[in-house]
mmCIF file of C-alpha atoms and ligand atoms in Angstrom:
data_model
loop_
_atom_site.group_PDB
_atom_site.id
_atom_site.type_symbol
_atom_site.label_atom_id
_atom_site.label_comp_id
_atom_site.label_asym_id
_atom_site.label_seq_id
_atom_site.Cartn_x
_atom_site.Cartn_y
_atom_site.Cartn_z
ATOM 1 C CA MET A 349 -81.242 269.133 144.630
ATOM 2 C CA THR A 350 -82.395 272.471 145.192
ATOM 3 C CA PHE A 351 -80.231 275.492 146.548
ATOM 4 C CA PRO A 352 -81.611 277.827 148.725
ATOM 5 C CA GLU A 353 -81.837 281.335 146.968
ATOM 6 C CA ALA A 354 -80.294 284.054 149.856
ATOM 7 C CA LEU A 355 -76.835 285.155 149.801
ATOM 8 C CA PRO A 356 -75.098 283.695 152.537
ATOM 9 C CA VAL A 357 -72.611 287.109 152.434
ATOM 10 C CA LEU A 358 -72.704 289.678 155.140
ATOM 11 C CA PRO A 359 -71.962 293.235 154.388
ATOM 12 C CA CYS A 360 -68.211 293.055 156.059
ATOM 13 C CA ALA A 361 -64.634 294.396 155.850
ATOM 14 C CA PRO A 362 -62.287 291.875 155.288
ATOM 15 C CA LEU A 363 -59.512 291.706 158.218
ATOM 16 C CA SER A 364 -56.833 294.448 157.699
ATOM 17 C CA GLU A 365 -54.331 291.472 158.518
ATOM 18 C CA ILE A 366 -54.706 288.419 156.847
ATOM 19 C CA PRO A 367 -52.625 285.433 159.278
ATOM 20 C CA GLY A 368 -49.884 283.387 157.108
ATOM 21 C CA ASP A 369 -50.948 280.775 158.651
ATOM 22 C CA LEU A 370 -54.271 279.970 156.979
ATOM 23 C CA PRO A 371 -56.875 278.387 158.526
ATOM 24 C CA ALA A 372 -57.373 280.030 161.472
ATOM 25 C CA TYR A 373 -59.690 280.915 163.526
ATOM 26 C CA VAL A 374 -59.717 285.028 164.057
ATOM 27 C CA TYR A 375 -61.081 286.238 167.347
ATOM 28 C CA ASP A 376 -62.040 289.839 167.567
ATOM 29 C CA LEU A 377 -62.131 290.169 171.360
ATOM 30 C CA ALA A 378 -62.848 293.646 171.087
ATOM 31 C CA ALA A 379 -66.242 293.285 169.611
ATOM 32 C CA LEU A 380 -67.045 290.583 171.916
ATOM 33 C CA ASP A 381 -66.480 292.983 175.037
ATOM 34 C CA ALA A 382 -68.034 295.626 173.185
ATOM 35 C CA HIS A 383 -70.968 293.420 172.642
ATOM 36 C CA ALA A 384 -71.357 291.490 175.749
ATOM 37 C CA ALA A 385 -71.068 295.006 177.602
ATOM 38 C CA ALA A 386 -74.561 295.619 175.260
ATOM 39 C CA VAL A 387 -76.510 292.647 176.102
ATOM 40 C CA ARG A 388 -75.338 293.505 179.964
ATOM 41 C CA ALA A 389 -76.984 296.785 179.551
ATOM 42 C CA ALA A 390 -79.899 295.835 177.916
ATOM 43 C CA LEU A 391 -80.203 293.247 181.044
ATOM 44 C CA GLY A 392 -80.751 295.627 183.583
ATOM 45 C CA ASP A 393 -81.416 293.549 187.056
ATOM 46 C CA VAL A 394 -81.777 290.296 185.339
ATOM 47 C CA GLU A 395 -78.624 287.831 185.618
ATOM 48 C CA LEU A 396 -76.467 286.624 183.029
ATOM 49 C CA TYR A 397 -74.685 283.486 182.931
ATOM 50 C CA TYR A 398 -72.515 282.468 179.411
ATOM 51 C CA ALA A 399 -73.374 279.308 178.352
ATOM 52 C CA VAL A 400 -69.658 278.199 178.148
ATOM 53 C CA LYS A 401 -70.326 274.717 175.759
ATOM 54 C CA ALA A 402 -71.351 277.293 172.998
ATOM 55 C CA ASN A 403 -67.671 278.242 172.921
ATOM 56 C CA PRO A 404 -64.906 277.486 175.929
ATOM 57 C CA ASP A 405 -62.037 278.923 174.243
ATOM 58 C CA PRO A 406 -59.903 280.662 177.595
ATOM 59 C CA GLU A 407 -59.527 284.711 175.302
ATOM 60 C CA LEU A 408 -63.359 284.399 175.105
ATOM 61 C CA LEU A 409 -64.030 284.034 178.806
ATOM 62 C CA ARG A 410 -61.430 286.322 180.059
ATOM 63 C CA VAL A 411 -62.974 288.528 178.190
ATOM 64 C CA LEU A 412 -66.979 287.921 179.110
ATOM 65 C CA ALA A 413 -65.852 286.997 183.048
ATOM 66 C CA PRO A 414 -66.525 290.891 183.891
ATOM 67 C CA HIS A 415 -69.322 291.133 182.220
ATOM 68 C CA VAL A 416 -71.096 288.436 183.232
ATOM 69 C CA ASP A 417 -72.479 286.954 186.675
ATOM 70 C CA GLY A 418 -71.663 283.525 186.139
ATOM 71 C CA PHE A 419 -70.806 280.703 183.718
ATOM 72 C CA GLU A 420 -73.155 278.119 183.003
ATOM 73 C CA VAL A 421 -71.248 274.656 183.046
ATOM 74 C CA ALA A 422 -72.295 271.138 181.396
ATOM 75 C CA SER A 423 -69.319 268.601 182.672
ATOM 76 C CA GLY A 424 -67.024 268.472 185.019
ATOM 77 C CA GLY A 425 -64.890 269.236 182.419
ATOM 78 C CA GLU A 426 -66.001 272.770 182.215
ATOM 79 C CA LEU A 427 -66.509 273.032 185.667
ATOM 80 C CA ALA A 428 -62.285 272.818 185.927
ATOM 81 C CA HIS A 429 -61.551 274.562 182.652
ATOM 82 C CA VAL A 430 -63.247 277.989 183.884
ATOM 83 C CA ARG A 431 -62.600 277.274 187.723
ATOM 84 C CA ALA A 432 -58.661 277.279 186.231
ATOM 85 C CA LEU A 433 -59.504 280.743 184.148
ATOM 86 C CA SER A 434 -61.867 282.682 187.256
ATOM 87 C CA PRO A 435 -61.866 281.024 190.257
ATOM 88 C CA ASP A 436 -64.211 283.579 191.648
ATOM 89 C CA THR A 437 -67.083 283.304 189.083
ATOM 90 C CA PRO A 438 -70.110 281.641 190.563
ATOM 91 C CA VAL A 439 -71.116 278.769 188.309
ATOM 92 C CA ALA A 440 -74.102 276.093 187.331
ATOM 93 C CA LEU A 441 -73.691 273.034 186.681
ATOM 94 C CA GLY A 442 -75.881 271.200 184.512
ATOM 95 C CA GLY A 443 -76.660 268.488 182.046
ATOM 96 C CA PRO A 444 -78.424 265.482 181.785
ATOM 97 C CA GLY A 445 -76.640 262.205 183.188
ATOM 98 C CA LYS A 446 -73.893 263.885 185.624
ATOM 99 C CA THR A 447 -71.847 261.825 187.632
ATOM 100 C CA ASP A 448 -71.429 260.933 191.215
ATOM 101 C CA ALA A 449 -68.384 263.165 190.954
ATOM 102 C CA GLU A 450 -70.344 266.335 189.089
ATOM 103 C CA LEU A 451 -73.104 265.965 191.889
ATOM 104 C CA LEU A 452 -70.363 266.316 194.306
ATOM 105 C CA ALA A 453 -68.789 269.513 192.800
ATOM 106 C CA ASP A 454 -68.928 272.626 194.425
ATOM 107 C CA VAL A 455 -70.892 275.069 192.404
ATOM 108 C CA THR A 456 -73.110 278.035 193.319
ATOM 109 C CA ARG A 457 -76.107 276.100 191.676
ATOM 110 C CA LEU A 458 -76.689 272.425 190.452
ATOM 111 C CA HIS A 459 -79.304 271.908 188.023
ATOM 112 C CA VAL A 460 -81.491 268.949 188.801
ATOM 113 C CA GLU A 461 -82.363 266.968 185.475
ATOM 114 C CA SER A 462 -84.575 264.147 187.024
ATOM 115 C CA PRO A 463 -86.413 262.478 190.554
ATOM 116 C CA SER A 464 -83.688 260.198 190.421
ATOM 117 C CA GLU A 465 -81.173 262.491 189.715
ATOM 118 C CA LEU A 466 -81.768 263.954 193.189
ATOM 119 C CA ARG A 467 -82.630 261.197 195.198
ATOM 120 C CA ARG A 468 -78.801 260.093 194.088
ATOM 121 C CA LEU A 469 -77.684 263.931 195.358
ATOM 122 C CA LEU A 470 -79.418 263.579 198.334
ATOM 123 C CA ALA A 471 -77.655 260.099 199.820
ATOM 124 C CA LEU A 472 -74.474 261.944 198.030
ATOM 125 C CA ARG A 473 -74.543 265.513 200.076
ATOM 126 C CA THR A 474 -76.802 263.412 203.309
ATOM 127 C CA ALA A 475 -73.048 261.243 203.141
ATOM 128 C CA SER A 476 -70.486 263.883 202.393
ATOM 129 C CA GLY A 477 -72.262 266.301 204.772
ATOM 130 C CA ARG A 478 -71.602 268.979 201.927
ATOM 131 C CA PRO A 479 -74.589 271.273 201.122
ATOM 132 C CA ALA A 480 -75.693 271.781 197.466
ATOM 133 C CA ASP A 481 -77.681 274.926 196.031
ATOM 134 C CA VAL A 482 -80.354 273.267 193.456
ATOM 135 C CA MET A 483 -82.919 274.552 190.528
ATOM 136 C CA LEU A 484 -85.184 271.815 189.744
ATOM 137 C CA ARG A 485 -84.784 272.130 185.579
ATOM 138 C CA VAL A 486 -88.414 271.891 184.351
ATOM 139 C CA ASN A 487 -89.830 270.531 180.779
ATOM 140 C CA LEU A 488 -93.259 272.415 180.018
ATOM 141 C CA ASP A 489 -95.373 271.352 177.737
ATOM 142 C CA VAL A 490 -95.506 275.048 176.165
ATOM 143 C CA PRO A 491 -95.514 275.498 172.477
ATOM 144 C CA VAL A 492 -91.694 275.938 170.980
ATOM 145 C CA GLU A 493 -92.693 276.248 167.139
ATOM 146 C CA GLY A 494 -89.850 278.290 164.989
ATOM 147 C CA ALA A 495 -87.350 277.175 167.387
ATOM 148 C CA SER A 496 -84.191 275.748 165.284
ATOM 149 C CA LEU A 497 -83.481 273.055 168.487
ATOM 150 C CA ALA A 498 -86.398 272.094 170.703
ATOM 151 C CA MET A 499 -85.097 270.897 174.088
ATOM 152 C CA GLY A 500 -88.587 271.063 175.865
ATOM 153 C CA GLY A 501 -92.695 271.263 174.957
ATOM 154 C CA GLY A 502 -92.609 267.729 174.672
ATOM 155 C CA ALA A 503 -90.991 264.108 175.374
ATOM 156 C CA THR A 504 -87.282 264.998 175.277
ATOM 157 C CA PRO A 505 -84.499 263.426 177.792
ATOM 158 C CA PHE A 506 -83.384 267.435 179.222
ATOM 159 C CA GLY A 507 -85.248 268.274 182.589
ATOM 160 C CA MET A 508 -88.535 266.962 183.973
ATOM 161 C CA ASP A 509 -92.332 267.552 183.645
ATOM 162 C CA PRO A 510 -94.299 269.095 186.229
ATOM 163 C CA ASP A 511 -94.626 265.375 187.369
ATOM 164 C CA GLY A 512 -91.074 265.204 188.252
ATOM 165 C CA VAL A 513 -90.963 268.471 189.739
ATOM 166 C CA ALA A 514 -93.555 268.047 191.785
ATOM 167 C CA GLU A 515 -91.877 264.185 192.897
ATOM 168 C CA CYS A 516 -88.405 266.632 193.276
ATOM 169 C CA LEU A 517 -90.487 269.187 195.497
ATOM 170 C CA GLY A 518 -91.739 266.364 197.586
ATOM 171 C CA LEU A 519 -88.777 264.920 198.044
ATOM 172 C CA LEU A 520 -87.658 268.284 199.363
ATOM 173 C CA SER A 521 -90.470 269.159 201.462
ATOM 174 C CA PRO A 522 -90.254 269.799 205.288
ATOM 175 C CA ARG A 523 -92.053 266.541 205.503
ATOM 176 C CA ALA A 524 -89.234 264.441 204.309
ATOM 177 C CA GLY A 525 -86.921 266.482 206.339
ATOM 178 C CA GLN A 526 -85.828 268.764 203.968
ATOM 179 C CA ASP A 527 -86.869 272.054 205.341
ATOM 180 C CA GLY A 528 -83.966 274.598 203.612
ATOM 181 C CA HIS A 529 -81.409 273.684 206.158
ATOM 182 C CA GLY A 530 -81.104 269.905 205.011
ATOM 183 C CA PRO A 531 -78.034 269.159 202.612
ATOM 184 C CA VAL A 532 -79.925 270.177 199.632
ATOM 185 C CA ARG A 533 -81.173 273.206 199.781
ATOM 186 C CA LEU A 534 -84.060 274.454 197.381
ATOM 187 C CA ARG A 535 -82.748 277.707 195.390
ATOM 188 C CA GLY A 536 -85.305 277.978 192.223
ATOM 189 C CA LEU A 537 -86.265 276.707 188.518
ATOM 190 C CA HIS A 538 -84.463 276.237 185.496
ATOM 191 C CA ALA A 539 -86.223 276.173 182.488
ATOM 192 C CA HIS A 540 -83.915 276.435 178.848
ATOM 193 C CA LEU A 541 -86.874 275.206 176.555
ATOM 194 C CA ALA A 542 -85.973 276.142 173.047
ATOM 195 C CA SER A 543 -83.242 277.673 170.801
ATOM 196 C CA GLY A 544 -83.078 280.299 168.242
ATOM 197 C CA LEU A 545 -86.280 281.919 168.839
ATOM 198 C CA ASP A 546 -87.154 285.723 168.975
ATOM 199 C CA ALA A 547 -87.222 288.316 171.491
ATOM 200 C CA GLY A 548 -91.561 288.362 171.458
ATOM 201 C CA ARG A 549 -91.409 284.363 171.438
ATOM 202 C CA MET A 550 -88.393 284.179 174.145
ATOM 203 C CA LEU A 551 -90.638 286.876 176.459
ATOM 204 C CA ARG A 552 -93.972 284.177 175.872
ATOM 205 C CA LEU A 553 -92.167 281.129 177.218
ATOM 206 C CA ALA A 554 -90.733 283.044 180.217
ATOM 207 C CA GLU A 555 -94.000 284.032 180.671
ATOM 208 C CA ALA A 556 -95.462 280.534 180.653
ATOM 209 C CA VAL A 557 -92.441 279.932 182.968
ATOM 210 C CA LEU A 558 -92.204 282.293 185.439
ATOM 211 C CA ASP A 559 -96.455 281.561 185.570
ATOM 212 C CA TYR A 560 -95.809 278.221 186.812
ATOM 213 C CA ALA A 561 -92.855 279.073 189.087
ATOM 214 C CA ARG A 562 -94.964 281.375 190.976
ATOM 215 C CA ALA A 563 -97.843 278.370 191.028
ATOM 216 C CA VAL A 564 -95.283 275.953 192.529
ATOM 217 C CA GLY A 565 -94.049 279.008 194.806
ATOM 218 C CA ILE A 566 -90.469 279.097 193.429
ATOM 219 C CA THR A 567 -88.836 283.012 193.445
ATOM 220 C CA GLU A 568 -85.546 282.342 191.468
ATOM 221 C CA VAL A 569 -86.005 281.531 188.137
ATOM 222 C CA ASN A 570 -83.282 280.801 185.362
ATOM 223 C CA LEU A 571 -84.682 280.963 182.072
ATOM 224 C CA GLY A 572 -82.141 279.297 179.580
ATOM 225 C CA GLY A 573 -80.347 280.627 176.878
ATOM 226 C CA GLY A 574 -81.514 279.767 173.158
ATOM 227 C CA MET A 575 -81.485 283.337 172.040
ATOM 228 C CA ALA A 576 -81.936 283.458 168.466
ATOM 229 C CA VAL A 577 -79.040 283.866 165.619
ATOM 230 C CA SER A 578 -79.661 283.948 162.111
ATOM 231 C CA TYR A 579 -77.061 282.556 159.507
ATOM 232 C CA THR A 580 -79.102 283.580 156.792
ATOM 233 C CA ASP A 581 -79.608 286.855 157.839
ATOM 234 C CA PRO A 582 -76.296 287.540 159.429
ATOM 235 C CA ALA A 583 -77.070 291.451 160.159
ATOM 236 C CA ALA A 584 -80.431 290.459 161.940
ATOM 237 C CA ARG A 585 -79.492 290.700 165.462
ATOM 238 C CA PHE A 586 -81.385 289.204 168.699
ATOM 239 C CA ASP A 587 -83.260 292.405 170.055
ATOM 240 C CA TRP A 588 -81.566 292.440 173.721
ATOM 241 C CA LYS A 589 -83.428 295.928 174.229
ATOM 242 C CA THR A 590 -86.501 294.717 173.616
ATOM 243 C CA TYR A 591 -86.042 291.255 175.561
ATOM 244 C CA GLY A 592 -84.734 293.016 178.840
ATOM 245 C CA GLU A 593 -87.747 295.609 178.801
ATOM 246 C CA GLY A 594 -89.855 292.575 178.650
ATOM 247 C CA LEU A 595 -88.399 290.742 181.588
ATOM 248 C CA ALA A 596 -88.449 293.388 183.739
ATOM 249 C CA ALA A 597 -91.908 294.360 182.994
ATOM 250 C CA LEU A 598 -92.909 290.749 184.113
ATOM 251 C CA ARG A 599 -90.601 290.452 187.494
ATOM 252 C CA ARG A 600 -92.104 290.487 190.148
ATOM 253 C CA PRO A 601 -90.267 292.502 192.976
ATOM 254 C CA GLY A 602 -88.423 289.524 195.048
ATOM 255 C CA GLU A 603 -88.241 287.603 191.982
ATOM 256 C CA VAL A 604 -83.782 286.522 190.741
ATOM 257 C CA LEU A 605 -84.749 286.438 186.968
ATOM 258 C CA ARG A 606 -81.380 284.560 185.147
ATOM 259 C CA ILE A 607 -80.844 283.775 182.020
ATOM 260 C CA GLU A 608 -78.121 281.768 180.084
ATOM 261 C CA PRO A 609 -76.884 282.606 176.930
ATOM 262 C CA GLY A 610 -74.247 280.640 174.714
ATOM 263 C CA ARG A 611 -74.356 281.327 170.688
ATOM 264 C CA ALA A 612 -75.753 284.513 170.441
ATOM 265 C CA LEU A 613 -73.039 286.450 172.816
ATOM 266 C CA THR A 614 -70.062 284.306 170.974
ATOM 267 C CA VAL A 615 -71.392 283.624 167.460
ATOM 268 C CA TYR A 616 -70.307 287.015 165.614
ATOM 269 C CA CYS A 617 -67.105 287.392 167.240
ATOM 270 C CA GLY A 618 -65.322 284.918 165.649
ATOM 271 C CA ARG A 619 -63.975 284.169 161.865
ATOM 272 C CA TYR A 620 -62.800 281.246 160.093
ATOM 273 C CA VAL A 621 -60.396 282.047 157.301
ATOM 274 C CA THR A 622 -58.670 279.955 155.247
ATOM 275 C CA ARG A 623 -57.179 279.859 151.427
ATOM 276 C CA VAL A 624 -58.588 278.251 148.322
ATOM 277 C CA ILE A 625 -56.813 275.359 147.387
ATOM 278 C CA ASP A 626 -58.341 274.334 143.983
ATOM 279 C CA VAL A 627 -61.423 275.392 141.622
ATOM 280 C CA LYS A 628 -63.409 272.883 139.506
ATOM 281 C CA ARG A 629 -65.844 272.604 137.378
ATOM 282 C CA VAL A 630 -67.963 268.945 138.002
ATOM 283 C CA HIS A 631 -71.228 268.264 136.023
ATOM 284 C CA GLY A 632 -71.536 271.872 135.768
ATOM 285 C CA GLU A 633 -70.927 272.961 138.988
ATOM 286 C CA LEU A 634 -68.398 275.323 140.365
ATOM 287 C CA PHE A 635 -66.808 273.662 143.534
ATOM 288 C CA ALA A 636 -64.215 276.067 145.547
ATOM 289 C CA VAL A 637 -61.851 273.116 147.358
ATOM 290 C CA VAL A 638 -60.018 275.165 151.113
ATOM 291 C CA ALA A 639 -57.782 274.103 153.097
ATOM 292 C CA GLY A 640 -59.789 273.129 156.165
ATOM 293 C CA GLY A 641 -63.233 272.313 156.257
ATOM 294 C CA THR A 642 -65.821 270.910 158.340
ATOM 295 C CA HIS A 643 -63.432 269.239 160.396
ATOM 296 C CA HIS A 644 -62.634 272.496 161.936
ATOM 297 C CA LEU A 645 -65.927 274.550 161.436
ATOM 298 C CA ARG A 646 -68.821 271.747 161.878
ATOM 299 C CA THR A 647 -70.999 274.499 161.998
ATOM 300 C CA PRO A 648 -72.894 274.347 159.230
ATOM 301 C CA ALA A 649 -72.856 270.891 158.383
ATOM 302 C CA THR A 650 -74.877 270.324 161.658
ATOM 303 C CA LYS A 651 -77.097 272.401 161.445
ATOM 304 C CA GLY A 652 -77.601 272.408 157.920
ATOM 305 C CA HIS A 653 -77.017 276.113 156.741
ATOM 306 C CA ASP A 654 -74.405 278.110 154.590
ATOM 307 C CA GLN A 655 -71.757 279.894 156.751
ATOM 308 C CA PRO A 656 -71.749 282.870 155.563
ATOM 309 C CA LEU A 657 -68.981 284.826 154.007
ATOM 310 C CA ALA A 658 -67.377 287.460 155.674
ATOM 311 C CA ALA A 659 -65.092 288.590 152.728
ATOM 312 C CA TRP A 660 -63.296 287.112 149.849
ATOM 313 C CA SER A 661 -60.240 288.060 147.603
ATOM 314 C CA SER A 662 -61.883 289.327 144.687
ATOM 315 C CA GLY A 663 -64.183 291.373 146.718
ATOM 316 C CA GLU A 664 -66.556 290.731 143.454
ATOM 317 C CA ALA A 665 -69.574 288.635 142.393
ATOM 318 C CA GLY A 666 -69.442 285.808 140.351
ATOM 319 C CA GLU A 667 -71.187 282.259 139.107
ATOM 320 C CA PRO A 668 -72.139 280.658 142.193
ATOM 321 C CA VAL A 669 -69.306 278.583 143.849
ATOM 322 C CA THR A 670 -69.975 275.969 145.880
ATOM 323 C CA ILE A 671 -67.109 275.789 148.846
ATOM 324 C CA VAL A 672 -65.383 272.237 150.325
ATOM 325 C CA GLY A 673 -62.976 271.755 152.320
ATOM 326 C CA GLN A 674 -60.781 268.847 152.340
ATOM 327 C CA LEU A 675 -62.665 265.922 153.471
ATOM 328 C CA CYS A 676 -63.563 262.942 151.447
ATOM 329 C CA THR A 677 -66.988 263.125 152.334
ATOM 330 C CA PRO A 678 -70.173 265.191 150.559
ATOM 331 C CA LYS A 679 -71.035 266.117 153.624
ATOM 332 C CA ASP A 680 -67.877 268.672 153.899
ATOM 333 C CA VAL A 681 -69.760 271.636 152.401
ATOM 334 C CA LEU A 682 -69.209 275.204 153.909
ATOM 335 C CA ALA A 683 -71.537 277.074 151.932
ATOM 336 C CA ARG A 684 -73.482 276.787 148.554
ATOM 337 C CA ARG A 685 -73.626 278.356 145.369
ATOM 338 C CA VAL A 686 -72.192 281.286 146.721
ATOM 339 C CA PRO A 687 -72.420 284.182 144.258
ATOM 340 C CA VAL A 688 -68.666 285.538 144.688
ATOM 341 C CA ARG A 689 -65.597 285.004 141.987
ATOM 342 C CA VAL A 690 -62.365 282.936 143.578
ATOM 343 C CA GLU A 691 -59.461 281.740 142.337
ATOM 344 C CA ALA A 692 -56.855 279.193 143.585
ATOM 345 C CA GLY A 693 -54.701 280.890 146.318
ATOM 346 C CA ASP A 694 -58.251 283.462 147.043
ATOM 347 C CA VAL A 695 -58.425 283.756 150.881
ATOM 348 C CA VAL A 696 -62.152 283.066 151.711
ATOM 349 C CA GLU A 697 -63.253 284.671 155.260
ATOM 350 C CA PHE A 698 -66.082 282.877 157.394
ATOM 351 C CA ALA A 699 -68.206 284.934 159.375
ATOM 352 C CA MET A 700 -70.290 284.071 162.694
ATOM 353 C CA ALA A 701 -67.796 281.224 163.464
ATOM 354 C CA GLY A 702 -67.798 282.196 167.493
ATOM 355 C CA ALA A 703 -70.355 279.594 168.781
ATOM 356 C CA TYR A 704 -70.973 275.920 168.018
ATOM 357 C CA ALA A 705 -67.586 275.940 165.335
ATOM 358 C CA TRP A 706 -64.133 274.445 166.216
ATOM 359 C CA ASN A 707 -65.295 272.996 169.611
ATOM 360 C CA ILE A 708 -68.262 270.796 168.197
ATOM 361 C CA SER A 709 -65.841 269.694 164.859
ATOM 362 C CA HIS A 710 -64.732 266.183 164.827
ATOM 363 C CA HIS A 711 -60.839 267.740 164.667
ATOM 364 C CA ASP A 712 -59.054 264.122 163.658
ATOM 365 C CA PHE A 713 -60.867 263.043 160.772
ATOM 366 C CA LEU A 714 -58.840 262.551 158.198
ATOM 367 C CA MET A 715 -56.039 264.225 160.418
ATOM 368 C CA HIS A 716 -55.294 267.138 158.539
ATOM 369 C CA PRO A 717 -53.315 270.016 160.711
ATOM 370 C CA LYS A 718 -55.174 272.032 162.772
ATOM 371 C CA PRO A 719 -56.218 275.881 162.532
ATOM 372 C CA ALA A 720 -54.039 278.431 164.085
ATOM 373 C CA PHE A 721 -55.671 281.182 166.579
ATOM 374 C CA HIS A 722 -55.540 284.748 166.307
ATOM 375 C CA TYR A 723 -57.059 287.240 168.456
ATOM 376 C CA ARG A 724 -57.271 290.952 168.216
ATOM 377 C CA CYS A 725 -57.053 292.300 171.200
ATOM 378 C CA ALA A 726 -59.567 293.978 174.288
ATOM 379 C CA PRO A 727 -58.751 297.709 174.672
ATOM 380 C CA ASP A 728 -57.205 297.158 178.271
ATOM 381 C CA ARG A 729 -54.901 294.585 177.161
HETATM 382 C C1 PLP B 155 -76.967 275.193 175.413
HETATM 383 C C2 PLP B 155 -77.655 275.754 176.478
HETATM 384 C C3 PLP B 155 -77.473 277.314 176.817
HETATM 385 C C4 PLP B 155 -77.039 277.624 176.240
HETATM 386 O O1 PLP B 155 -77.945 277.648 174.378
HETATM 387 P P1 PLP B 155 -77.585 278.717 173.294
HETATM 388 O O2 PLP B 155 -78.661 277.923 172.074
HETATM 389 O O3 PLP B 155 -76.355 278.362 173.196
HETATM 390 O O4 PLP B 155 -77.700 279.913 173.826
HETATM 391 C C5 PLP B 155 -78.430 277.382 177.962
HETATM 392 N N1 PLP B 155 -78.788 276.499 178.839
HETATM 393 C C6 PLP B 155 -78.092 275.260 178.609
HETATM 394 C C7 PLP B 155 -79.022 274.028 179.973
HETATM 395 C C8 PLP B 155 -78.197 274.731 177.591
HETATM 396 O O5 PLP B 155 -77.952 273.312 177.719
#
């Protein structure tokens, strides 16, 4: 087995107050507030929706709400959740495999994923008489090399290829009785093609999507999320300024552009803080077993990375140690061969645990206790 040489350690101060009830998630709402404000400012006229599936924590949503133009939700469950917290915030509902109830939901924008879904939507909305404002989700055959996840650029279950879009446009054409006044109103095009791309690559994708939208005569375009986040180089941040300026240059008068990032908005505001239970050497390798593990913070297991450390008790370098959790599976690894000195009882803080962390984890596996949650408050709260 080879281990990456990268040092997954952030030049980050330890928390001033370590919660007594470890393991715990600690969310820095003030940092989130400042980050969201900076992203918002960089985007100019481009609308910003937050992809709730990255982290639906109510406290985070409350902080984000004033900075975003809306929330993007991927299920009826997420829709009910955001409506209860923030009833007036616009919502876009997307995702493959929508149920009839989801297709009948009252939302600002409904992202249609296939011609057959559109046929169901037309039937349901004609019967109910309640209009829907739809965006057609396109999967363009454009190169997405360098992406950490690809939802487009080839055969995937997400969205439709240009033939599918053409079929939908036919179903919504005046000839089909849908002249913009029917129950299903075509508002725009939606494209969430890849995640993990830097600003330059995201702009090239945006250009391809906009060329396509213009070719089919659509002026409202949601360019998706997926802005890059680096777990191996936590200090490398997505260049929102370049992206915002690039989109402003691409946008033509009369066009409405929208993006819907998740991870890049919330990942940095969360830490997973825990305590070392045991340190052991097995066949020469050093392991630190911490309370909790990937059933609380599944991100490193899912993405195959080492979760970066923000701080640890000794603050000193040491022999490389692999930090594992309490689960009886070799997959329960939080970080491999981290060169820090740790002893039983030490506190370890993992950074970048604010997105796709707690909410994607298999909480009930082994029935260990759930983590605690702590929030450092935003200025006005
Ligand atoms: C998950 C998802 C997003 C957010 O992606 P991030 O990588 O978290 O920015 C945006 N749009 C759609 C349709 C998604 O499925």
